[in-house]
Tab-separated table of C-alpha atoms in Angstrom:
chain	number	residue	atom	x	y	z
A	1	MET	CA	126.982	110.434	84.565
A	2	ARG	CA	125.979	109.342	87.951
A	3	ALA	CA	122.961	107.088	88.369
A	4	MET	CA	121.325	104.891	91.022
A	5	LEU	CA	119.699	101.605	90.188
A	6	ILE	CA	116.885	100.796	92.519
A	7	ALA	CA	116.162	96.986	92.205
A	8	ASN	CA	113.245	95.093	93.809
A	9	PRO	CA	114.631	91.636	94.420
A	10	LYS	CA	111.227	90.197	94.851
A	11	ALA	CA	109.942	91.571	91.383
A	12	THR	CA	108.091	88.782	89.437
A	13	SER	CA	110.219	88.270	86.376
A	14	THR	CA	113.761	89.242	87.313
A	15	SER	CA	116.314	86.681	88.423
A	16	ARG	CA	119.686	87.761	90.009
A	17	ARG	CA	121.574	86.613	86.936
A	18	ALA	CA	119.335	88.765	84.668
A	19	ARG	CA	119.973	91.706	87.032
A	20	GLU	CA	123.741	91.206	86.771
A	21	ILE	CA	123.523	91.259	82.927
A	22	LEU	CA	121.558	94.619	83.221
A	23	VAL	CA	124.036	96.070	85.573
A	24	ARG	CA	126.954	95.122	83.167
A	25	ALA	CA	125.153	96.627	80.316
A	26	PHE	CA	124.957	100.049	82.085
A	27	THR	CA	128.435	100.189	83.733
A	28	GLY	CA	130.240	101.314	80.479
A	29	ASP	CA	127.922	104.411	80.263
A	30	LEU	CA	127.127	105.220	83.814
A	31	ASP	CA	128.836	105.668	87.213
A	32	LEU	CA	126.285	103.209	88.659
A	33	GLU	CA	125.227	102.725	92.353
A	34	ILE	CA	123.124	99.595	92.987
A	35	ALA	CA	120.483	99.778	95.749
A	36	GLU	CA	118.223	96.914	96.556
A	37	THR	CA	114.858	97.433	98.242
A	38	ALA	CA	114.270	95.705	101.538
A	39	HIS	CA	110.847	96.781	102.559
A	40	ARG	CA	107.732	98.635	101.416
A	41	GLY	CA	108.502	102.234	100.856
A	42	HIS	CA	112.305	101.654	100.576
A	43	ALA	CA	112.467	102.715	96.842
A	44	THR	CA	110.932	106.098	97.843
A	45	GLU	CA	113.643	106.622	100.441
A	46	LEU	CA	116.462	105.677	98.006
A	47	ALA	CA	115.137	107.772	95.230
A	48	ARG	CA	114.862	110.781	97.451
A	49	ARG	CA	118.443	110.214	98.509
A	50	ALA	CA	119.490	110.181	94.854
A	51	ALA	CA	117.660	113.415	94.302
A	52	ASP	CA	119.191	115.009	97.313
A	53	LYS	CA	122.713	114.077	96.275
A	54	GLY	CA	122.262	115.300	92.766
A	55	TYR	CA	122.409	112.147	90.752
A	56	ASP	CA	121.722	112.525	87.064
A	57	ALA	CA	119.431	109.526	86.771
A	58	VAL	CA	117.445	106.951	88.679
A	59	ILE	CA	116.700	103.545	87.148
A	60	ALA	CA	113.834	101.607	88.671
A	61	LEU	CA	114.016	97.776	88.104
A	62	GLY	CA	110.852	96.264	89.342
A	63	GLY	CA	107.165	96.405	88.873
A	64	ASP	CA	104.584	99.249	88.965
A	65	GLY	CA	104.862	99.406	92.704
A	66	THR	CA	108.702	99.990	92.494
A	67	VAL	CA	108.208	102.593	89.852
A	68	ASN	CA	105.473	104.412	91.938
A	69	GLU	CA	107.649	104.536	94.945
A	70	THR	CA	110.656	105.789	92.841
A	71	VAL	CA	108.598	108.539	91.503
A	72	ASN	CA	107.365	109.562	94.874
A	73	GLY	CA	110.859	109.763	96.142
A	74	LEU	CA	112.146	111.854	93.333
A	75	LEU	CA	109.199	114.233	93.750
A	76	ALA	CA	109.232	114.383	97.465
A	77	ASP	CA	109.745	118.165	97.324
A	78	GLY	CA	107.715	118.640	94.166
A	79	PRO	CA	108.576	118.596	90.289
A	80	SER	CA	111.771	120.389	89.325
A	81	PRO	CA	113.720	120.460	86.075
A	82	ASP	CA	116.837	119.813	88.204
A	83	LEU	CA	115.593	116.401	89.370
A	84	PRO	CA	117.258	113.096	88.154
A	85	ALA	CA	115.815	111.651	84.939
A	86	LEU	CA	113.856	108.410	85.483
A	87	ALA	CA	114.449	105.269	83.542
A	88	VAL	CA	112.139	102.160	83.894
A	89	LEU	CA	113.172	98.520	83.483
A	90	PRO	CA	109.855	96.528	83.873
A	91	SER	CA	110.090	93.272	85.797
A	92	GLY	CA	106.664	92.956	87.536
A	93	SER	CA	103.558	91.104	86.603
A	94	ALA	CA	101.803	94.038	84.597
A	95	ASN	CA	104.336	96.835	84.008
A	96	VAL	CA	101.521	99.252	82.992
A	97	PHE	CA	103.622	102.486	83.167
A	98	ALA	CA	106.518	101.022	81.104
A	99	ARG	CA	104.265	99.574	78.368
A	100	ALA	CA	102.184	102.815	78.239
A	101	LEU	CA	105.596	104.600	77.501
A	102	GLY	CA	106.161	102.210	74.633
A	103	LEU	CA	108.997	100.175	76.250
A	104	PRO	CA	109.394	96.484	75.645
A	105	ASN	CA	107.760	94.460	78.371
A	106	ASP	CA	110.960	92.838	79.606
A	107	PRO	CA	113.930	94.396	81.439
A	108	VAL	CA	116.585	93.399	78.870
A	109	GLY	CA	114.769	94.899	75.951
A	110	ALA	CA	113.922	97.933	77.915
A	111	ALA	CA	117.600	98.322	78.883
A	112	ARG	CA	118.525	98.529	75.241
A	113	ALA	CA	115.966	101.236	74.618
A	114	VAL	CA	117.093	103.249	77.779
A	115	LEU	CA	120.720	102.861	76.673
A	116	GLU	CA	119.896	104.230	73.215
A	117	ALA	CA	118.118	107.202	74.839
A	118	LEU	CA	120.969	107.726	77.184
A	119	ARG	CA	123.679	107.875	74.579
A	120	ALA	CA	121.442	110.137	72.443
A	121	GLY	CA	120.515	112.412	75.270
A	122	ARG	CA	116.865	111.752	74.541
A	123	TYR	CA	114.261	112.439	77.191
A	124	ARG	CA	110.448	112.753	77.404
A	125	THR	CA	108.671	114.682	80.039
A	126	VAL	CA	105.320	113.261	81.218
A	127	GLY	CA	102.461	114.364	83.416
A	128	LEU	CA	101.465	112.421	86.448
A	129	GLY	CA	98.467	112.413	88.802
A	130	ALA	CA	98.590	113.228	92.422
A	131	ALA	CA	96.145	112.000	95.179
A	132	CYS	CA	95.600	114.381	98.104
A	133	LEU	CA	94.179	112.925	101.254
A	134	PRO	CA	92.268	114.755	104.005
A	135	ASP	CA	95.236	114.587	106.376
A	136	GLY	CA	97.361	116.488	103.854
A	137	VAL	CA	99.383	113.668	102.554
A	138	GLU	CA	99.829	113.640	98.737
A	139	ARG	CA	101.032	110.821	96.755
A	140	TYR	CA	101.841	110.697	92.995
A	141	PHE	CA	100.620	107.959	90.606
A	142	THR	CA	101.827	107.222	87.162
A	143	PHE	CA	98.924	105.479	85.347
A	144	ASN	CA	95.825	104.846	87.508
A	145	ALA	CA	94.031	105.137	90.779
A	146	GLY	CA	90.911	103.509	92.016
A	147	VAL	CA	88.274	103.716	94.633
A	148	GLY	CA	85.839	100.829	95.252
A	149	LEU	CA	85.805	97.400	93.549
A	150	ASP	CA	89.238	97.561	91.889
A	151	ALA	CA	90.950	98.665	95.042
A	152	GLU	CA	89.165	95.868	96.905
A	153	VAL	CA	90.524	93.431	94.364
A	154	VAL	CA	93.989	94.831	94.764
A	155	ARG	CA	93.682	94.313	98.559
A	156	GLU	CA	92.590	90.646	98.125
A	157	VAL	CA	95.434	89.988	95.611
A	158	GLU	CA	97.982	91.446	98.017
A	159	ARG	CA	96.723	89.155	100.758
A	160	ARG	CA	96.931	86.195	98.589
A	161	ARG	CA	100.462	87.131	97.529
A	162	GLY	CA	101.346	87.473	101.057
A	163	ALA	CA	100.248	83.838	101.460
A	164	GLY	CA	102.475	82.737	98.648
A	165	ALA	CA	100.271	83.040	95.620
A	166	LYS	CA	101.991	83.951	92.275
A	167	ALA	CA	101.082	87.371	90.781
A	168	ASP	CA	99.848	86.775	87.261
A	169	PRO	CA	96.684	87.901	85.320
A	170	SER	CA	94.749	84.856	86.297
A	171	LEU	CA	95.128	85.693	90.026
A	172	TYR	CA	93.518	89.150	89.442
A	173	VAL	CA	90.789	87.591	87.427
A	174	ARG	CA	89.941	84.841	89.952
A	175	ALA	CA	90.082	87.472	92.831
A	176	ALA	CA	87.894	89.947	90.819
A	177	VAL	CA	85.153	87.415	89.947
A	178	ARG	CA	84.987	85.945	93.466
A	179	HIS	CA	84.998	89.331	95.187
A	180	PHE	CA	82.327	90.773	92.746
A	181	PHE	CA	79.921	88.033	93.675
A	182	THR	CA	80.565	87.347	97.357
A	183	GLY	CA	82.660	90.362	98.736
A	184	THR	CA	81.789	93.779	97.546
A	185	ASP	CA	78.647	95.803	98.394
A	186	ARG	CA	76.476	95.729	95.371
A	187	ARG	CA	73.506	97.421	96.833
A	188	HIS	CA	74.514	100.647	98.391
A	189	PRO	CA	76.551	103.054	96.308
A	190	ALA	CA	78.999	105.113	98.487
A	191	LEU	CA	80.684	107.560	96.031
A	192	THR	CA	79.983	111.179	94.710
A	193	LEU	CA	82.271	112.543	92.008
A	194	GLU	CA	82.910	116.220	92.195
A	195	VAL	CA	84.534	118.227	89.395
A	196	PRO	CA	85.040	122.011	89.749
A	197	GLY	CA	82.430	123.971	87.815
A	198	ARG	CA	80.187	120.965	87.281
A	199	PRO	CA	77.261	119.527	89.215
A	200	PRO	CA	78.285	116.586	91.419
A	201	LYS	CA	77.514	112.966	90.309
A	202	ALA	CA	76.285	110.851	93.203
A	203	GLY	CA	75.352	107.196	93.476
A	204	LEU	CA	78.641	105.710	92.168
A	205	PHE	CA	79.828	102.270	93.234
A	206	LEU	CA	83.285	102.552	91.801
A	207	ALA	CA	85.529	104.966	89.918
A	208	PHE	CA	88.794	104.558	88.005
A	209	VAL	CA	90.974	107.697	87.540
A	210	SER	CA	93.371	107.416	84.619
A	211	ASN	CA	96.470	109.354	83.828
A	212	THR	CA	97.149	107.443	80.685
A	213	ALA	CA	95.721	104.733	78.618
A	214	PRO	CA	95.422	101.736	78.954
A	215	TRP	CA	94.149	101.502	82.593
A	216	THR	CA	95.838	98.198	82.871
A	217	PHE	CA	96.591	95.057	80.983
A	218	MET	CA	95.260	91.496	81.070
A	219	GLY	CA	98.167	89.639	79.944
A	220	ARG	CA	98.981	91.177	76.506
A	221	LEU	CA	95.515	92.790	76.149
A	222	PRO	CA	94.908	96.438	77.063
A	223	VAL	CA	92.007	97.180	79.291
A	224	ASN	CA	90.808	100.647	78.297
A	225	PRO	CA	87.857	102.366	80.102
A	226	SER	CA	89.255	105.750	79.192
A	227	PRO	CA	91.212	105.340	75.941
A	228	ARG	CA	91.586	109.128	75.236
A	229	SER	CA	93.604	109.549	78.479
A	230	ASN	CA	97.375	110.260	77.895
A	231	PHE	CA	100.404	111.623	79.732
A	232	ALA	CA	100.012	115.074	77.970
A	233	ARG	CA	96.578	115.631	79.328
A	234	GLY	CA	94.536	115.917	82.442
A	235	LEU	CA	92.854	113.135	84.287
A	236	ASP	CA	90.056	110.913	82.989
A	237	VAL	CA	87.467	109.213	85.198
A	238	PHE	CA	85.318	106.224	84.616
A	239	GLY	CA	82.518	105.377	87.083
A	240	MET	CA	79.512	102.969	87.361
A	241	ARG	CA	76.180	103.691	88.922
A	242	THR	CA	75.209	99.991	89.117
A	243	MET	CA	76.801	96.693	90.137
A	244	ALA	CA	74.366	94.480	88.290
A	245	ALA	CA	76.109	91.803	86.433
A	246	GLY	CA	74.852	92.615	82.962
A	247	PRO	CA	76.003	96.235	82.884
A	248	ILE	CA	79.261	95.462	84.501
A	249	LEU	CA	80.042	92.770	81.920
A	250	GLY	CA	78.939	94.989	79.139
A	251	ALA	CA	81.296	97.792	80.327
A	252	PHE	CA	84.139	95.297	80.757
A	253	ALA	CA	83.564	94.062	77.235
A	254	GLN	CA	83.770	97.654	75.834
A	255	MET	CA	87.032	98.098	77.773
A	256	MET	CA	88.554	95.022	76.199
A	257	LEU	CA	87.176	95.462	72.646
A	258	VAL	CA	86.742	99.296	71.953
A	259	ARG	CA	90.049	101.055	71.322
A	260	ASN	CA	89.031	104.733	70.466
A	261	ARG	CA	86.194	105.892	72.576
A	262	PRO	CA	85.202	105.638	76.291
A	263	VAL	CA	82.891	103.063	77.729
A	264	GLN	CA	79.216	104.017	76.948
A	265	GLY	CA	76.070	103.023	78.806
A	266	ARG	CA	73.146	104.424	80.913
A	267	ASP	CA	74.898	103.708	84.088
A	268	VAL	CA	78.364	104.965	83.076
A	269	VAL	CA	79.882	108.207	84.084
A	270	ASN	CA	82.917	109.538	82.103
A	271	VAL	CA	85.106	112.621	82.762
A	272	HIS	CA	87.838	113.673	80.271
A	273	ASP	CA	90.922	115.896	80.670
A	274	ALA	CA	90.194	117.154	84.143
A	275	THR	CA	92.578	119.294	86.040
A	276	GLU	CA	91.026	118.160	89.420
A	277	VAL	CA	88.429	115.675	90.626
A	278	THR	CA	87.227	114.621	94.122
A	279	LEU	CA	85.648	111.411	95.231
A	280	ARG	CA	83.802	111.573	98.455
A	281	ALA	CA	82.346	108.416	100.129
A	282	ASP	CA	79.573	108.060	102.818
A	283	ARG	CA	81.640	105.428	104.422
A	284	PRO	CA	85.348	104.319	104.409
A	285	ILE	CA	85.964	102.755	101.060
A	286	ALA	CA	89.014	101.042	99.467
A	287	PHE	CA	91.647	103.055	97.609
A	288	GLN	CA	94.493	102.143	95.366
A	289	LEU	CA	97.126	103.809	93.303
A	290	ASP	CA	99.236	102.152	90.572
A	291	GLY	CA	97.990	98.797	91.786
A	292	ASP	CA	99.198	99.572	95.409
A	293	TYR	CA	96.404	99.168	98.172
A	294	LEU	CA	96.514	102.242	100.366
A	295	GLY	CA	93.688	101.480	102.881
A	296	GLU	CA	90.179	102.917	103.171
A	297	GLN	CA	89.328	106.656	102.763
A	298	ARG	CA	86.303	108.880	102.747
A	299	SER	CA	87.630	111.561	100.560
A	300	VAL	CA	90.391	111.737	97.941
A	301	THR	CA	91.170	114.642	95.705
A	302	PHE	CA	92.929	113.829	92.502
A	303	ARG	CA	94.881	116.413	90.540
A	304	SER	CA	96.738	116.589	87.236
A	305	VAL	CA	100.500	117.474	87.458
A	306	PRO	CA	101.817	118.410	84.009
A	307	LYS	CA	105.398	117.841	82.925
A	308	ALA	CA	106.068	116.258	86.292
A	309	VAL	CA	109.096	113.916	85.497
A	310	ARG	CA	111.678	113.425	82.827
A	311	ILE	CA	111.867	109.898	81.395
A	312	LEU	CA	114.872	108.414	79.522
A	313	ILE	CA	113.147	106.916	76.527
């Protein structure tokens, strides 16, 4: 079985020695090619090459950004049952996709699970989300997308990481609190949510689009605005019509404490199991996919892509 291991050498929690241990673990079962990423978007290029060359599997060793790029390379020409299977070895700061799949939150433990699945021929096919931009570009996401405040926080975290800050939950919390009070526009809602067949919902400040639950993790704790979302259904959306501190803190508390129902509240908007949703803005607004900041947009259409990729698990 031919496989390509796509490794991000800058991933938060993987040393070169740990990577060598992982490679040795797989070499007895796979004809393994090792490819290190050298720049942003490189994992997409490598995964597309693996798909074009008919590899049986692609293993992504890195964080959620590496997984996202790998998925987009595999699906560059759209979903197909003939594409390589995907295996994930989490080594980033959050690893939301891997943890949502039920994998251990460390690359060595995940490698054991992947090897067991490989030897048993055990796969799981999961749905993804896709974000379609006005210029025709489409990009897949594995667990979440965001427009507004969370994307602004991702942008700020990326800036700080570029300046040498360590990526950990505390960095995101500090950036979110500071940006909420001093950076984001809390007075002028820019977003309108459109779902086919339903009246539009205007006056939103932010929106999270979920392909699974949880939306993210804060350390070991799941953050769950849309706990009914999962890989076998459509997309869920959580939005807020206010940026007042009280309702925002109340919503966040529900995300941390309530495990089986969506966040409730007078200023909350929820959508469950949607095939397609569009977020339009009256000004350019920050946009992220799987924790990767993708600039500002005025319109993004999100669609559900059922049974998009096979996972070794």
